[in-house]
């Protein structure tokens, strides 16, 4: 969670309010996917799977009745298609916006560092390790841009994971708790792997900067 907060603050400083627009696209896509998934249960019920008594199907039935909509298999399928279509539109917008921010981020970082280099005194630059500077411009800024893409991917997967955790809780609390307990070891293993990856990443950047010093 600490690493997530650090990355969120970093990319908020670089991307600004655009990050919140991305979040709104994610939540909108997750909401419509959730609505689409909830349509599956009554569709299975209507298709011959028998009575599936749970708060989800009961809520959908009551909602259709409140708006005087026919509670039939065809109508349910139409809503299912509509919800997933809208969800796809939001995901396309999200993907396009991530690509735009990623490109803008790379241009912004390189422009800022080049501007500062031209403003700096020549003697000051001679006293610094040029390898780190070369590495930042040619490699690390591109990695930052790519890291934003991965961060956006993690965000949207987190939102959808939360969605698929909430739905089972609504239908069967005990089963959802058991699944959560089974997933806990995987989370702990992934945290350990993440620490290793961060350590290797720092070492790689340092070694790359050292090699750039010889150029």
C-alpha atoms as a PDB file:
ATOM      1  CA  UNK A   1       0.000   0.000   0.000  1.00  0.00           C
ATOM      2  CA  UNK A   2       2.920   2.323   0.772  1.00  0.00           C
ATOM      3  CA  UNK A   3       4.417   1.728  -2.696  1.00  0.00           C
ATOM      4  CA  UNK A   4       1.031   2.358  -4.308  1.00  0.00           C
ATOM      5  CA  UNK A   5       0.704   5.685  -2.452  1.00  0.00           C
ATOM      6  CA  UNK A   6       4.201   6.758  -3.531  1.00  0.00           C
ATOM      7  CA  UNK A   7       3.462   6.001  -7.182  1.00  0.00           C
ATOM      8  CA  UNK A   8       0.065   7.702  -7.007  1.00  0.00           C
ATOM      9  CA  UNK A   9       1.613  10.902  -5.617  1.00  0.00           C
ATOM     10  CA  UNK A  10       4.393  10.794  -8.219  1.00  0.00           C
ATOM     11  CA  UNK A  11       2.067  10.393 -11.186  1.00  0.00           C
ATOM     12  CA  UNK A  12      -0.413  12.903  -9.786  1.00  0.00           C
ATOM     13  CA  UNK A  13       2.439  15.434  -9.638  1.00  0.00           C
ATOM     14  CA  UNK A  14       3.358  14.617 -13.246  1.00  0.00           C
ATOM     15  CA  UNK A  15      -0.082  14.105 -14.805  1.00  0.00           C
ATOM     16  CA  UNK A  16      -2.227  16.293 -12.535  1.00  0.00           C
ATOM     17  CA  UNK A  17      -6.015  16.048 -12.689  1.00  0.00           C
ATOM     18  CA  UNK A  18      -5.809  13.774 -15.739  1.00  0.00           C
ATOM     19  CA  UNK A  19      -5.222  10.954 -13.262  1.00  0.00           C
ATOM     20  CA  UNK A  20      -8.669  11.514 -11.727  1.00  0.00           C
ATOM     21  CA  UNK A  21     -10.247  11.474 -15.191  1.00  0.00           C
ATOM     22  CA  UNK A  22      -8.662   8.057 -15.721  1.00  0.00           C
ATOM     23  CA  UNK A  23     -10.049   6.895 -12.387  1.00  0.00           C
ATOM     24  CA  UNK A  24     -13.539   8.059 -13.360  1.00  0.00           C
ATOM     25  CA  UNK A  25     -13.274   6.070 -16.627  1.00  0.00           C
ATOM     26  CA  UNK A  26     -12.186   2.995 -14.658  1.00  0.00           C
ATOM     27  CA  UNK A  27     -15.036   3.218 -12.169  1.00  0.00           C
ATOM     28  CA  UNK A  28     -17.565   3.823 -14.964  1.00  0.00           C
ATOM     29  CA  UNK A  29     -16.293   0.767 -16.876  1.00  0.00           C
ATOM     30  CA  UNK A  30     -16.351  -1.336 -13.696  1.00  0.00           C
ATOM     31  CA  UNK A  31     -19.866  -0.165 -12.838  1.00  0.00           C
ATOM     32  CA  UNK A  32     -21.275  -1.150 -16.240  1.00  0.00           C
ATOM     33  CA  UNK A  33     -19.426  -4.472 -16.187  1.00  0.00           C
ATOM     34  CA  UNK A  34     -20.902  -5.111 -12.757  1.00  0.00           C
ATOM     35  CA  UNK A  35     -24.375  -4.337 -14.089  1.00  0.00           C
ATOM     36  CA  UNK A  36     -23.727  -6.677 -17.020  1.00  0.00           C
ATOM     37  CA  UNK A  37     -22.553  -9.495 -14.755  1.00  0.00           C
ATOM     38  CA  UNK A  38     -25.612  -9.115 -12.518  1.00  0.00           C
ATOM     39  CA  UNK A  39     -27.753  -9.711 -15.612  1.00  0.00           C
ATOM     40  CA  UNK A  40     -26.207 -13.179 -16.023  1.00  0.00           C
ATOM     41  CA  UNK A  41     -27.898 -14.642 -12.953  1.00  0.00           C
ATOM     42  CA  UNK A  42     -31.486 -13.860 -13.971  1.00  0.00           C
ATOM     43  CA  UNK A  43     -30.608 -14.919 -17.556  1.00  0.00           C
ATOM     44  CA  UNK A  44     -29.491 -18.322 -16.229  1.00  0.00           C
ATOM     45  CA  UNK A  45     -32.657 -18.474 -14.180  1.00  0.00           C
ATOM     46  CA  UNK A  46     -34.822 -17.652 -17.196  1.00  0.00           C
ATOM     47  CA  UNK A  47     -32.805 -20.046 -19.358  1.00  0.00           C
ATOM     48  CA  UNK A  48     -33.707 -23.041 -17.252  1.00  0.00           C
ATOM     49  CA  UNK A  49     -31.158 -23.134 -14.427  1.00  0.00           C
ATOM     50  CA  UNK A  50     -33.985 -23.031 -11.887  1.00  0.00           C
ATOM     51  CA  UNK A  51     -34.781 -20.535  -9.190  1.00  0.00           C
ATOM     52  CA  UNK A  52     -31.661 -18.684  -8.065  1.00  0.00           C
ATOM     53  CA  UNK A  53     -32.831 -16.922  -4.945  1.00  0.00           C
ATOM     54  CA  UNK A  54     -30.324 -14.266  -3.879  1.00  0.00           C
ATOM     55  CA  UNK A  55     -30.320 -10.504  -3.271  1.00  0.00           C
ATOM     56  CA  UNK A  56     -29.010  -9.804  -6.791  1.00  0.00           C
ATOM     57  CA  UNK A  57     -31.815 -11.524  -8.729  1.00  0.00           C
ATOM     58  CA  UNK A  58     -34.417 -10.283  -6.257  1.00  0.00           C
ATOM     59  CA  UNK A  59     -33.133  -6.721  -6.628  1.00  0.00           C
ATOM     60  CA  UNK A  60     -33.146  -6.859 -10.441  1.00  0.00           C
ATOM     61  CA  UNK A  61     -36.665  -8.272 -10.478  1.00  0.00           C
ATOM     62  CA  UNK A  62     -37.885  -5.523  -8.123  1.00  0.00           C
ATOM     63  CA  UNK A  63     -36.131  -2.845 -10.203  1.00  0.00           C
ATOM     64  CA  UNK A  64     -37.741  -4.049 -13.435  1.00  0.00           C
ATOM     65  CA  UNK A  65     -41.122  -4.100 -11.732  1.00  0.00           C
ATOM     66  CA  UNK A  66     -40.642  -0.575 -10.345  1.00  0.00           C
ATOM     67  CA  UNK A  67     -39.914   0.816 -13.835  1.00  0.00           C
ATOM     68  CA  UNK A  68     -42.662  -1.306 -15.401  1.00  0.00           C
ATOM     69  CA  UNK A  69     -40.176  -3.175 -17.642  1.00  0.00           C
ATOM     70  CA  UNK A  70     -40.991  -6.670 -18.851  1.00  0.00           C
ATOM     71  CA  UNK A  71     -38.885  -9.198 -16.920  1.00  0.00           C
ATOM     72  CA  UNK A  72     -38.133 -11.558 -19.804  1.00  0.00           C
ATOM     73  CA  UNK A  73     -35.100 -13.360 -21.219  1.00  0.00           C
ATOM     74  CA  UNK A  74     -34.959 -11.130 -24.327  1.00  0.00           C
ATOM     75  CA  UNK A  75     -35.022  -7.897 -22.299  1.00  0.00           C
ATOM     76  CA  UNK A  76     -32.356  -9.222 -19.940  1.00  0.00           C
ATOM     77  CA  UNK A  77     -30.118 -10.142 -22.892  1.00  0.00           C
ATOM     78  CA  UNK A  78     -30.597  -6.680 -24.409  1.00  0.00           C
ATOM     79  CA  UNK A  79     -29.574  -5.030 -21.133  1.00  0.00           C
ATOM     80  CA  UNK A  80     -26.585  -7.384 -20.883  1.00  0.00           C
ATOM     81  CA  UNK A  81     -25.381  -6.416 -24.383  1.00  0.00           C
ATOM     82  CA  UNK A  82     -26.003  -2.714 -23.696  1.00  0.00           C
ATOM     83  CA  UNK A  83     -24.070  -2.700 -20.416  1.00  0.00           C
ATOM     84  CA  UNK A  84     -21.064  -4.520 -21.882  1.00  0.00           C
ATOM     85  CA  UNK A  85     -21.102  -2.259 -24.944  1.00  0.00           C
ATOM     86  CA  UNK A  86     -20.992   0.872 -22.764  1.00  0.00           C
ATOM     87  CA  UNK A  87     -18.283  -0.747 -20.639  1.00  0.00           C
ATOM     88  CA  UNK A  88     -16.197  -1.367 -23.784  1.00  0.00           C
ATOM     89  CA  UNK A  89     -16.570   2.279 -24.840  1.00  0.00           C
ATOM     90  CA  UNK A  90     -15.270   3.478 -21.469  1.00  0.00           C
ATOM     91  CA  UNK A  91     -12.324   1.054 -21.661  1.00  0.00           C
ATOM     92  CA  UNK A  92     -11.419   2.279 -25.165  1.00  0.00           C
ATOM     93  CA  UNK A  93     -11.508   5.903 -23.956  1.00  0.00           C
ATOM     94  CA  UNK A  94      -9.410   4.908 -20.950  1.00  0.00           C
ATOM     95  CA  UNK A  95      -6.802   3.143 -23.117  1.00  0.00           C
ATOM     96  CA  UNK A  96      -6.545   6.054 -25.555  1.00  0.00           C
ATOM     97  CA  UNK A  97      -6.165   8.544 -22.699  1.00  0.00           C
ATOM     98  CA  UNK A  98      -3.462   6.438 -21.035  1.00  0.00           C
ATOM     99  CA  UNK A  99      -1.508   6.408 -24.319  1.00  0.00           C
ATOM    100  CA  UNK A 100      -1.852  10.206 -24.620  1.00  0.00           C
ATOM    101  CA  UNK A 101      -0.690  10.838 -21.057  1.00  0.00           C
ATOM    102  CA  UNK A 102       2.175   8.386 -21.546  1.00  0.00           C
ATOM    103  CA  UNK A 103       3.401  10.240 -24.655  1.00  0.00           C
ATOM    104  CA  UNK A 104       2.911  13.682 -23.070  1.00  0.00           C
ATOM    105  CA  UNK A 105       4.776  12.541 -19.979  1.00  0.00           C
ATOM    106  CA  UNK A 106       7.837  11.460 -21.964  1.00  0.00           C
ATOM    107  CA  UNK A 107       7.893  14.732 -23.920  1.00  0.00           C
ATOM    108  CA  UNK A 108       7.442  16.797 -20.747  1.00  0.00           C
ATOM    109  CA  UNK A 109      10.238  15.075 -18.811  1.00  0.00           C
ATOM    110  CA  UNK A 110      12.747  15.287 -21.652  1.00  0.00           C
ATOM    111  CA  UNK A 111      11.848  18.907 -22.413  1.00  0.00           C
ATOM    112  CA  UNK A 112      12.278  19.941 -18.778  1.00  0.00           C
ATOM    113  CA  UNK A 113      15.672  18.259 -18.354  1.00  0.00           C
ATOM    114  CA  UNK A 114      17.011  19.605 -21.668  1.00  0.00           C
ATOM    115  CA  UNK A 115      15.833  23.117 -20.744  1.00  0.00           C
ATOM    116  CA  UNK A 116      17.626  22.880 -17.395  1.00  0.00           C
ATOM    117  CA  UNK A 117      20.806  21.611 -19.085  1.00  0.00           C
ATOM    118  CA  UNK A 118      20.884  24.631 -21.403  1.00  0.00           C
ATOM    119  CA  UNK A 119      20.345  26.966 -18.444  1.00  0.00           C
ATOM    120  CA  UNK A 120      23.042  25.317 -16.306  1.00  0.00           C
ATOM    121  CA  UNK A 121      26.625  26.547 -16.197  1.00  0.00           C
ATOM    122  CA  UNK A 122      29.160  24.480 -18.123  1.00  0.00           C
ATOM    123  CA  UNK A 123      31.485  24.158 -15.109  1.00  0.00           C
ATOM    124  CA  UNK A 124      28.596  22.811 -13.045  1.00  0.00           C
ATOM    125  CA  UNK A 125      27.903  20.093 -15.634  1.00  0.00           C
ATOM    126  CA  UNK A 126      31.581  19.082 -15.717  1.00  0.00           C
ATOM    127  CA  UNK A 127      31.476  18.414 -11.969  1.00  0.00           C
ATOM    128  CA  UNK A 128      28.542  16.011 -12.298  1.00  0.00           C
ATOM    129  CA  UNK A 129      28.369  12.365 -13.358  1.00  0.00           C
ATOM    130  CA  UNK A 130      27.279  12.659 -16.983  1.00  0.00           C
ATOM    131  CA  UNK A 131      26.430   8.955 -17.100  1.00  0.00           C
ATOM    132  CA  UNK A 132      23.446   9.450 -14.802  1.00  0.00           C
ATOM    133  CA  UNK A 133      22.285  12.387 -16.907  1.00  0.00           C
ATOM    134  CA  UNK A 134      22.598  10.439 -20.168  1.00  0.00           C
ATOM    135  CA  UNK A 135      20.876   7.446 -18.604  1.00  0.00           C
ATOM    136  CA  UNK A 136      17.976   9.599 -17.396  1.00  0.00           C
ATOM    137  CA  UNK A 137      17.374  11.154 -20.820  1.00  0.00           C
ATOM    138  CA  UNK A 138      17.824   8.047 -22.963  1.00  0.00           C
ATOM    139  CA  UNK A 139      16.504   5.279 -20.697  1.00  0.00           C
ATOM    140  CA  UNK A 140      14.925   6.235 -17.386  1.00  0.00           C
ATOM    141  CA  UNK A 141      12.421   8.816 -18.647  1.00  0.00           C
ATOM    142  CA  UNK A 142      11.099   6.223 -21.070  1.00  0.00           C
ATOM    143  CA  UNK A 143      10.850   3.783 -18.165  1.00  0.00           C
ATOM    144  CA  UNK A 144       8.872   6.369 -16.174  1.00  0.00           C
ATOM    145  CA  UNK A 145       6.470   6.728 -19.092  1.00  0.00           C
ATOM    146  CA  UNK A 146       6.099   2.946 -19.321  1.00  0.00           C
ATOM    147  CA  UNK A 147       5.691   2.737 -15.537  1.00  0.00           C
ATOM    148  CA  UNK A 148       2.697   5.065 -15.806  1.00  0.00           C
ATOM    149  CA  UNK A 149       1.109   2.678 -18.309  1.00  0.00           C
ATOM    150  CA  UNK A 150       1.679  -0.233 -15.916  1.00  0.00           C
ATOM    151  CA  UNK A 151       0.376   1.821 -12.982  1.00  0.00           C
ATOM    152  CA  UNK A 152      -2.830   2.594 -14.903  1.00  0.00           C
ATOM    153  CA  UNK A 153      -3.144  -1.122 -15.701  1.00  0.00           C
ATOM    154  CA  UNK A 154      -2.759  -2.030 -12.016  1.00  0.00           C
ATOM    155  CA  UNK A 155      -5.372   0.573 -11.071  1.00  0.00           C
ATOM    156  CA  UNK A 156      -7.999  -0.763 -13.444  1.00  0.00           C
ATOM    157  CA  UNK A 157      -7.294  -4.375 -12.451  1.00  0.00           C
ATOM    158  CA  UNK A 158      -7.653  -3.376  -8.798  1.00  0.00           C
ATOM    159  CA  UNK A 159     -11.022  -1.761  -9.495  1.00  0.00           C
ATOM    160  CA  UNK A 160     -12.289  -4.819 -11.384  1.00  0.00           C
ATOM    161  CA  UNK A 161     -10.921  -7.168  -8.701  1.00  0.00           C
ATOM    162  CA  UNK A 162     -12.852  -5.210  -6.074  1.00  0.00           C
ATOM    163  CA  UNK A 163     -15.958  -5.530  -8.246  1.00  0.00           C
ATOM    164  CA  UNK A 164     -15.645  -9.316  -8.475  1.00  0.00           C
ATOM    165  CA  UNK A 165     -15.058  -9.482  -4.735  1.00  0.00           C
ATOM    166  CA  UNK A 166     -18.159  -7.445  -3.899  1.00  0.00           C
ATOM    167  CA  UNK A 167     -20.498  -9.514  -6.111  1.00  0.00           C
ATOM    168  CA  UNK A 168     -19.756 -12.853  -4.353  1.00  0.00           C
ATOM    169  CA  UNK A 169     -20.125 -11.110  -0.980  1.00  0.00           C
ATOM    170  CA  UNK A 170     -23.615 -10.050  -2.030  1.00  0.00           C
ATOM    171  CA  UNK A 171     -24.559 -13.603  -3.047  1.00  0.00           C
ATOM    172  CA  UNK A 172     -22.720 -15.824  -0.547  1.00  0.00           C
ATOM    173  CA  UNK A 173     -20.687 -14.213   2.218  1.00  0.00           C
ATOM    174  CA  UNK A 174     -19.012 -17.377   3.553  1.00  0.00           C
ATOM    175  CA  UNK A 175     -17.793 -18.553   0.144  1.00  0.00           C
ATOM    176  CA  UNK A 176     -16.344 -15.101  -0.567  1.00  0.00           C
ATOM    177  CA  UNK A 177     -14.520 -15.108   2.803  1.00  0.00           C
ATOM    178  CA  UNK A 178     -13.052 -18.573   2.108  1.00  0.00           C
ATOM    179  CA  UNK A 179     -11.832 -17.443  -1.318  1.00  0.00           C
ATOM    180  CA  UNK A 180     -10.280 -14.355   0.285  1.00  0.00           C
ATOM    181  CA  UNK A 181      -8.412 -16.537   2.813  1.00  0.00           C
ATOM    182  CA  UNK A 182      -7.139 -18.773  -0.008  1.00  0.00           C
ATOM    183  CA  UNK A 183      -5.873 -15.739  -1.953  1.00  0.00           C
ATOM    184  CA  UNK A 184      -3.969 -14.292   1.048  1.00  0.00           C
ATOM    185  CA  UNK A 185      -0.815 -16.478   0.562  1.00  0.00           C
ATOM    186  CA  UNK A 186      -0.669 -15.390  -3.095  1.00  0.00           C
ATOM    187  CA  UNK A 187      -0.758 -11.730  -2.009  1.00  0.00           C
ATOM    188  CA  UNK A 188       2.123 -12.295   0.442  1.00  0.00           C
ATOM    189  CA  UNK A 189       4.200 -14.053  -2.242  1.00  0.00           C
ATOM    190  CA  UNK A 190       3.548 -11.235  -4.721  1.00  0.00           C
ATOM    191  CA  UNK A 191       4.663  -8.652  -2.147  1.00  0.00           C
ATOM    192  CA  UNK A 192       7.972 -10.483  -1.755  1.00  0.00           C
ATOM    193  CA  UNK A 193       8.414 -10.682  -5.541  1.00  0.00           C
ATOM    194  CA  UNK A 194       7.623  -6.963  -5.821  1.00  0.00           C
ATOM    195  CA  UNK A 195      10.389  -6.094  -3.344  1.00  0.00           C
ATOM    196  CA  UNK A 196      12.867  -8.175  -5.358  1.00  0.00           C
ATOM    197  CA  UNK A 197      11.823  -6.474  -8.595  1.00  0.00           C
ATOM    198  CA  UNK A 198      12.288  -3.004  -7.049  1.00  0.00           C
ATOM    199  CA  UNK A 199      15.756  -3.974  -5.816  1.00  0.00           C
ATOM    200  CA  UNK A 200      16.791  -5.328  -9.238  1.00  0.00           C
ATOM    201  CA  UNK A 201      15.368  -2.233 -10.939  1.00  0.00           C
ATOM    202  CA  UNK A 202      17.476   0.110  -8.785  1.00  0.00           C
ATOM    203  CA  UNK A 203      20.594  -1.973  -9.462  1.00  0.00           C
ATOM    204  CA  UNK A 204      19.938  -2.016 -13.203  1.00  0.00           C
ATOM    205  CA  UNK A 205      19.504   1.769 -13.304  1.00  0.00           C
ATOM    206  CA  UNK A 206      22.734   2.289 -11.373  1.00  0.00           C
ATOM    207  CA  UNK A 207      24.697  -0.077 -13.634  1.00  0.00           C
ATOM    208  CA  UNK A 208      23.220   1.499 -16.751  1.00  0.00           C
ATOM    209  CA  UNK A 209      24.296   4.940 -15.532  1.00  0.00           C
ATOM    210  CA  UNK A 210      27.806   3.609 -14.933  1.00  0.00           C
ATOM    211  CA  UNK A 211      27.992   2.252 -18.479  1.00  0.00           C
ATOM    212  CA  UNK A 212      26.694   5.553 -19.878  1.00  0.00           C
ATOM    213  CA  UNK A 213      29.638   7.314 -18.200  1.00  0.00           C
ATOM    214  CA  UNK A 214      32.019   5.601 -20.626  1.00  0.00           C
ATOM    215  CA  UNK A 215      30.193   6.975 -23.676  1.00  0.00           C
END
